[in-house]
C-alpha positions as protocol buffer text, in pm:
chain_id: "A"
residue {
  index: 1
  type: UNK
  ca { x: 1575 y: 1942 z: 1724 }
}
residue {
  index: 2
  type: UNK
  ca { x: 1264 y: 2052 z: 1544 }
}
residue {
  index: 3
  type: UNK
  ca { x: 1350 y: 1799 z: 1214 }
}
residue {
  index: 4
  type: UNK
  ca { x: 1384 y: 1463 z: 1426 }
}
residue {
  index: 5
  type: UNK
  ca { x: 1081 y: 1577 z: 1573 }
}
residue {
  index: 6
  type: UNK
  ca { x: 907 y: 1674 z: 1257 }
}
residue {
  index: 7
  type: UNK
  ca { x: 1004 y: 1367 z: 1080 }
}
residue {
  index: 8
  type: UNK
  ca { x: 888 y: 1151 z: 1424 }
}
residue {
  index: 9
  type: UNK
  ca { x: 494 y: 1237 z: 1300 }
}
residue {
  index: 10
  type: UNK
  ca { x: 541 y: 1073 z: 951 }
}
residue {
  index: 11
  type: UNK
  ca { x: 596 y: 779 z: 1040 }
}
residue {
  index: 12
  type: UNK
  ca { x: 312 y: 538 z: 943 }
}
residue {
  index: 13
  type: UNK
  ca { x: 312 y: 354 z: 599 }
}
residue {
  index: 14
  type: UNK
  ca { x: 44 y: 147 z: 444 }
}
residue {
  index: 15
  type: UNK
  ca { x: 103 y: -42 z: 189 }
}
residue {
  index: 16
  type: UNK
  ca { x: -112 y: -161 z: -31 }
}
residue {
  index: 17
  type: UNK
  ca { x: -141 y: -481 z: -256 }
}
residue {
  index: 18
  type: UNK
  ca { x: -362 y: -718 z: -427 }
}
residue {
  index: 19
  type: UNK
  ca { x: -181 y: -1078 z: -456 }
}
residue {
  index: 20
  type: UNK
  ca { x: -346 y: -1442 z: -566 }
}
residue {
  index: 21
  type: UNK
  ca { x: -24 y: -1618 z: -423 }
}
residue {
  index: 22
  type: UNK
  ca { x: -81 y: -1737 z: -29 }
}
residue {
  index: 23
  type: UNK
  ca { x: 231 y: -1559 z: 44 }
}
residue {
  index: 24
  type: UNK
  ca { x: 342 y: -1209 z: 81 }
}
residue {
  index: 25
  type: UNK
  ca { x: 508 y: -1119 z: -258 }
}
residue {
  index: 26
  type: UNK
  ca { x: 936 y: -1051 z: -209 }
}
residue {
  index: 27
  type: UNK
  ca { x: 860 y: -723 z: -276 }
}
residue {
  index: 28
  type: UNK
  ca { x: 634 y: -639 z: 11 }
}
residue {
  index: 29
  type: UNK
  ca { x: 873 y: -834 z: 212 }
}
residue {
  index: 30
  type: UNK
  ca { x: 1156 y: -609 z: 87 }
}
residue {
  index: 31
  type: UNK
  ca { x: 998 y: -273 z: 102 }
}
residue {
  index: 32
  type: UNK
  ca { x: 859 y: -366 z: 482 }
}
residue {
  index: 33
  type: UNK
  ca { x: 1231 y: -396 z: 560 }
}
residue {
  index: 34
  type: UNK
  ca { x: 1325 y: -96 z: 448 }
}
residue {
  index: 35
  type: UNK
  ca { x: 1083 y: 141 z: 584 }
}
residue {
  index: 36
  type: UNK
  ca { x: 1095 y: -63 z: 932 }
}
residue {
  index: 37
  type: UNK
  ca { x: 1492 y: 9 z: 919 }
}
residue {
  index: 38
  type: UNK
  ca { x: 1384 y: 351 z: 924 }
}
residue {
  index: 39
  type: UNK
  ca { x: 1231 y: 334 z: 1193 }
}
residue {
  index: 40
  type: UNK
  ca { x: 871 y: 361 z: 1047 }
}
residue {
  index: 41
  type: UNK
  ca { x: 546 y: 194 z: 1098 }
}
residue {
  index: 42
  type: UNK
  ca { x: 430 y: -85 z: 831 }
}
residue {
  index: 43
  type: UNK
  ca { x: 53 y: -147 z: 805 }
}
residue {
  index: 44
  type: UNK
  ca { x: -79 y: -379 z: 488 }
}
residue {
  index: 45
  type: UNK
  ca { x: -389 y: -429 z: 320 }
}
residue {
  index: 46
  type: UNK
  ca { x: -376 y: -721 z: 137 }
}
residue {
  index: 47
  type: UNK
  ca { x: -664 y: -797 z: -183 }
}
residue {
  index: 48
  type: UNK
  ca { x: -620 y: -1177 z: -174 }
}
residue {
  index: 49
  type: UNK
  ca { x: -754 y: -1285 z: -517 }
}
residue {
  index: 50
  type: UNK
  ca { x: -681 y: -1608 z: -522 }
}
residue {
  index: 51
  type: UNK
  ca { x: -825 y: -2005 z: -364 }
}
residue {
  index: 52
  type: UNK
  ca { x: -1013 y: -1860 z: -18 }
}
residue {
  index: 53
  type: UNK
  ca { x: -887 y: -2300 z: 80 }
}
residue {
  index: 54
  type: UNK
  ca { x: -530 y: -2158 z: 35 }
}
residue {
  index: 55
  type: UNK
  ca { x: -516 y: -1796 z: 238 }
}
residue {
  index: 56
  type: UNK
  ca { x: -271 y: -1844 z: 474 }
}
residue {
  index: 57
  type: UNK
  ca { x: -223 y: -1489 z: 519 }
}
residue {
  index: 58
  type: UNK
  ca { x: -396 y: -1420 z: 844 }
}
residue {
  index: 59
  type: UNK
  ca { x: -550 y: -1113 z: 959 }
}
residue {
  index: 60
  type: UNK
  ca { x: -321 y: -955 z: 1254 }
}
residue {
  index: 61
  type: UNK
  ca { x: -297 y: -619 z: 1381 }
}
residue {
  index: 62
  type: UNK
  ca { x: -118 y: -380 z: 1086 }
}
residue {
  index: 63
  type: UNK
  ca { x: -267 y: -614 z: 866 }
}
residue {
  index: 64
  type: UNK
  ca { x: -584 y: -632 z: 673 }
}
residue {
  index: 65
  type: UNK
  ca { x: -673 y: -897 z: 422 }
}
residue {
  index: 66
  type: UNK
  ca { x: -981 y: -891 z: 237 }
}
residue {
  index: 67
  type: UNK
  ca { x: -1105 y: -1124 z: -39 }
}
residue {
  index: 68
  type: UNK
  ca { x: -1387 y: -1075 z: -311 }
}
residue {
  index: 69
  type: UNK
  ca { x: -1596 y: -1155 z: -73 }
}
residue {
  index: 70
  type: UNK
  ca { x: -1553 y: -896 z: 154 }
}
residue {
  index: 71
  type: UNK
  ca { x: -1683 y: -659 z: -155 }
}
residue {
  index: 72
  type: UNK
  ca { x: -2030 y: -595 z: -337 }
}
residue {
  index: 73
  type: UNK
  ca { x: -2108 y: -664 z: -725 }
}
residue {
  index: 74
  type: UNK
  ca { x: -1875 y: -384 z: -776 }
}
residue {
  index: 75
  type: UNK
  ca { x: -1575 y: -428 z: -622 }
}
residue {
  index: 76
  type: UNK
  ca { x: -1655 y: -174 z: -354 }
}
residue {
  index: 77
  type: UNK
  ca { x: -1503 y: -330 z: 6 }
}
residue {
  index: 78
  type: UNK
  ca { x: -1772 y: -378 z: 266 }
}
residue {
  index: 79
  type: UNK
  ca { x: -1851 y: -160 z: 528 }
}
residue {
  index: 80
  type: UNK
  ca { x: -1626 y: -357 z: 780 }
}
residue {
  index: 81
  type: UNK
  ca { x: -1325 y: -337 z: 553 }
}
residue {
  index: 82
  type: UNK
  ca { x: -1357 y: 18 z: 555 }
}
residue {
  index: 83
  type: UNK
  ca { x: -1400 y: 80 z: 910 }
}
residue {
  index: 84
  type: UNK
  ca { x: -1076 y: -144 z: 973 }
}
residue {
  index: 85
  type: UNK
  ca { x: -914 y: 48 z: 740 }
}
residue {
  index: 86
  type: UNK
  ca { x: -1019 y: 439 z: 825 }
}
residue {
  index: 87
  type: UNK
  ca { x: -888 y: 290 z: 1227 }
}
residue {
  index: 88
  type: UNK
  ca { x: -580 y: 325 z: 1038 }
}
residue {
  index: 89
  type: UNK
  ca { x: -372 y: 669 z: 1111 }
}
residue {
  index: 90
  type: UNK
  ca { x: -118 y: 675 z: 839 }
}
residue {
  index: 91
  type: UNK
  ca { x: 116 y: 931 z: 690 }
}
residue {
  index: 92
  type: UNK
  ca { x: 154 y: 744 z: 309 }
}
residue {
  index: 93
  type: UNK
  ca { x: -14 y: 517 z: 186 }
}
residue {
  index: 94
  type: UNK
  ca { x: 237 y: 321 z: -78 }
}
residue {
  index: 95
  type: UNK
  ca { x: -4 y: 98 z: -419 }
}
residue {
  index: 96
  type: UNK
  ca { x: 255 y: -126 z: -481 }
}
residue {
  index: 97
  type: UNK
  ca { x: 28 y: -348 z: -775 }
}
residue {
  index: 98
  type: UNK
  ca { x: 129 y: -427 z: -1144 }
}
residue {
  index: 99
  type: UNK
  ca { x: -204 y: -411 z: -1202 }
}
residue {
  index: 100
  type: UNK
  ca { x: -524 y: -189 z: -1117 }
}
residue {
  index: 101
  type: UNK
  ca { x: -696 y: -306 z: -785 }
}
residue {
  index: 102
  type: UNK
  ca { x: -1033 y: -152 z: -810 }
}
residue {
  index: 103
  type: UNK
  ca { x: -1098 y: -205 z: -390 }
}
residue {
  index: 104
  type: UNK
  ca { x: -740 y: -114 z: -325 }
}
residue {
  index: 105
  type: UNK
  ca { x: -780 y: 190 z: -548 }
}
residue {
  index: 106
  type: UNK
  ca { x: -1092 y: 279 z: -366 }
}
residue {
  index: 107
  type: UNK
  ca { x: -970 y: 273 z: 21 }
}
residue {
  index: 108
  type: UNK
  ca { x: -636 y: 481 z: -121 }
}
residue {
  index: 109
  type: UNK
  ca { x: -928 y: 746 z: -252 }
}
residue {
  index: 110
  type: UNK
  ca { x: -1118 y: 744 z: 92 }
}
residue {
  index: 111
  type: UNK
  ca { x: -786 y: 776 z: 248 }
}
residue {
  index: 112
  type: UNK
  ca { x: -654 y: 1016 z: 502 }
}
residue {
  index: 113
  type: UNK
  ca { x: -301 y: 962 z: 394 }
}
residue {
  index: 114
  type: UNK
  ca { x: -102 y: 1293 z: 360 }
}
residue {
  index: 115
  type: UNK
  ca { x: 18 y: 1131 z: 44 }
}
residue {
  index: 116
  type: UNK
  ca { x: -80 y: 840 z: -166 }
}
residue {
  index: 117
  type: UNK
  ca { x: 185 y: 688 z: -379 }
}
residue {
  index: 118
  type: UNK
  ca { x: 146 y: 434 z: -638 }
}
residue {
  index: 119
  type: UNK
  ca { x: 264 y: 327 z: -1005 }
}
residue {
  index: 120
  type: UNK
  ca { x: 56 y: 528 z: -1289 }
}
residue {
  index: 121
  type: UNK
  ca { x: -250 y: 400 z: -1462 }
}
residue {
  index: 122
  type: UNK
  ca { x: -531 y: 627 z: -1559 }
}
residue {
  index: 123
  type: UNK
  ca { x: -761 y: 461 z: -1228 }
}
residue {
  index: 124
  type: UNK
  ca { x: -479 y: 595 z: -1011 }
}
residue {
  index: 125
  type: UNK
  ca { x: -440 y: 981 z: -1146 }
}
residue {
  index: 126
  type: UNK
  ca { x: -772 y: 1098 z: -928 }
}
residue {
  index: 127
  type: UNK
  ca { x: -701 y: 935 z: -637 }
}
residue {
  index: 128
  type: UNK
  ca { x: -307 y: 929 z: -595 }
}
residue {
  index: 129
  type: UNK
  ca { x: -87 y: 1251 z: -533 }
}
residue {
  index: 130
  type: UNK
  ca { x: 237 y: 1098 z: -626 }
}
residue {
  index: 131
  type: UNK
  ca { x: 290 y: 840 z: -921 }
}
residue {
  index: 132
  type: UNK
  ca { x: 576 y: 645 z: -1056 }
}
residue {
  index: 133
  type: UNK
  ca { x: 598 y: 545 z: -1442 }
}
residue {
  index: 134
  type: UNK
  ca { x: 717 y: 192 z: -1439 }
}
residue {
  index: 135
  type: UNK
  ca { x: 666 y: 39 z: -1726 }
}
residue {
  index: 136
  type: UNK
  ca { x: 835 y: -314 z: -1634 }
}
residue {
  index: 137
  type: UNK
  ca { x: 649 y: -577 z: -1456 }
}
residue {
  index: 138
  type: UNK
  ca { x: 847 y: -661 z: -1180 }
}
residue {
  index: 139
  type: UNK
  ca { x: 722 y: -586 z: -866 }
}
residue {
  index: 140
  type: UNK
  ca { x: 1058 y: -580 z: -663 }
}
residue {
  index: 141
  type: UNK
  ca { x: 1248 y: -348 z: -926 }
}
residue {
  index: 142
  type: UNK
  ca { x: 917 y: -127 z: -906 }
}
residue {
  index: 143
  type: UNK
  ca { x: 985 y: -134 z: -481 }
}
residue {
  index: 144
  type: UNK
  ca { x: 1316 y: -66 z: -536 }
}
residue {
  index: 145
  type: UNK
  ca { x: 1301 y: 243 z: -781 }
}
residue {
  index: 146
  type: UNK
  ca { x: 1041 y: 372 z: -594 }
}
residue {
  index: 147
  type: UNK
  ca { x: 1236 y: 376 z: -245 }
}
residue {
  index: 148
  type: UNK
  ca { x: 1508 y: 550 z: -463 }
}
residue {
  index: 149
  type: UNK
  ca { x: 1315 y: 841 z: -535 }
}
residue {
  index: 150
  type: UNK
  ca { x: 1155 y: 902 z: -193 }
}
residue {
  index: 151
  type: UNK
  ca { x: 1495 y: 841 z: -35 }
}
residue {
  index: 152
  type: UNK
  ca { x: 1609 y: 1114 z: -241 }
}
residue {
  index: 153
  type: UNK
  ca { x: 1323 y: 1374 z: -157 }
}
residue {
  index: 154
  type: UNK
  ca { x: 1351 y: 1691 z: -16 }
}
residue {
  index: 155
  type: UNK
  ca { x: 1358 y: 1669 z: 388 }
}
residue {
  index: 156
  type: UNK
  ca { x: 1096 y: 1864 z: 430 }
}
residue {
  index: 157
  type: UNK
  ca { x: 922 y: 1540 z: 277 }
}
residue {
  index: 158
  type: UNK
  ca { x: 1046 y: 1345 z: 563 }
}
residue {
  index: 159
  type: UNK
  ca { x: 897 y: 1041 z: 350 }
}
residue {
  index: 160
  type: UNK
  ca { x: 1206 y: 797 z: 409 }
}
């Protein structure tokens, strides 16, 4: 049918997320379940802000992680960041950070993600198509009402 074949092309996620922890956050975890029960694609960038002696998070393929180092003065990522990333075909591109990530918030903007979809701060209302307002700070409740609403968006969506 044309819908299963229509929803077959948006299929690619990227999720975003700046952590200082030397483990994917629960939330990450949870909301690369999800999507990978439905059958879609799960790439991360990962902003690792904390001890470079304590990264443990490798590099792999879907996965990019970047430290301060990989940026200039200005938070911009390199050059080599952003050629990883723009290899990237994606359909949505999901911010899932408390907090603003100035080099996360830059690749979303340079993105060619149909739709970028993140929490809303006033660094995110230029660059993002689709924000949530979540005013608590936890991460996983954030995941989890934002999977509600996509789950519940028109088909013609085909987001979840």
């Amino acid at each position: 049918s044309s819908s299963s074949a229509a929803s077959d092309v948006y299929k690619r996620q990227t999720v975003l997320f700046e952590t200082n922890e030397s483990v994917i956050p629960k939330a990450v975890e949870y909301l690369n379940e999800v999507l990978l029960l439905e059958k879609k694609s799960v790439n991360q960038v990962i902003f690792y802000t904390g001890d470079p002696k304590k990264l443990s998070i490798e590099n792999q393929r879907g996965r990019i992680v970047f430290t301060k180092k990989d940026c200039n003065l200005f938070y911009k990522p390199k050059k080599k960041i952003i050629r990883q990333f723009a290899d990237y075909e994606l359909d949505y591109l999901i911010d899932l950070n408390m907090v603003d990530s100035f080099p996360l918030i830059y690749l979303a903007g340079i993105s060619n993600a149909r739709l970028r979809i993140g929490r809303q701060s006033p660094a995110r209302i230029q660059f993002f198509d689709l924000i949530f307002d979540h005013h608590d700070e936890n991460q996983q409740e954030f995941a989890r009402q934002m999977l509600h609403y996509l789950k519940n968006m028109p088909d013609s969506y085909h987001i979840i």
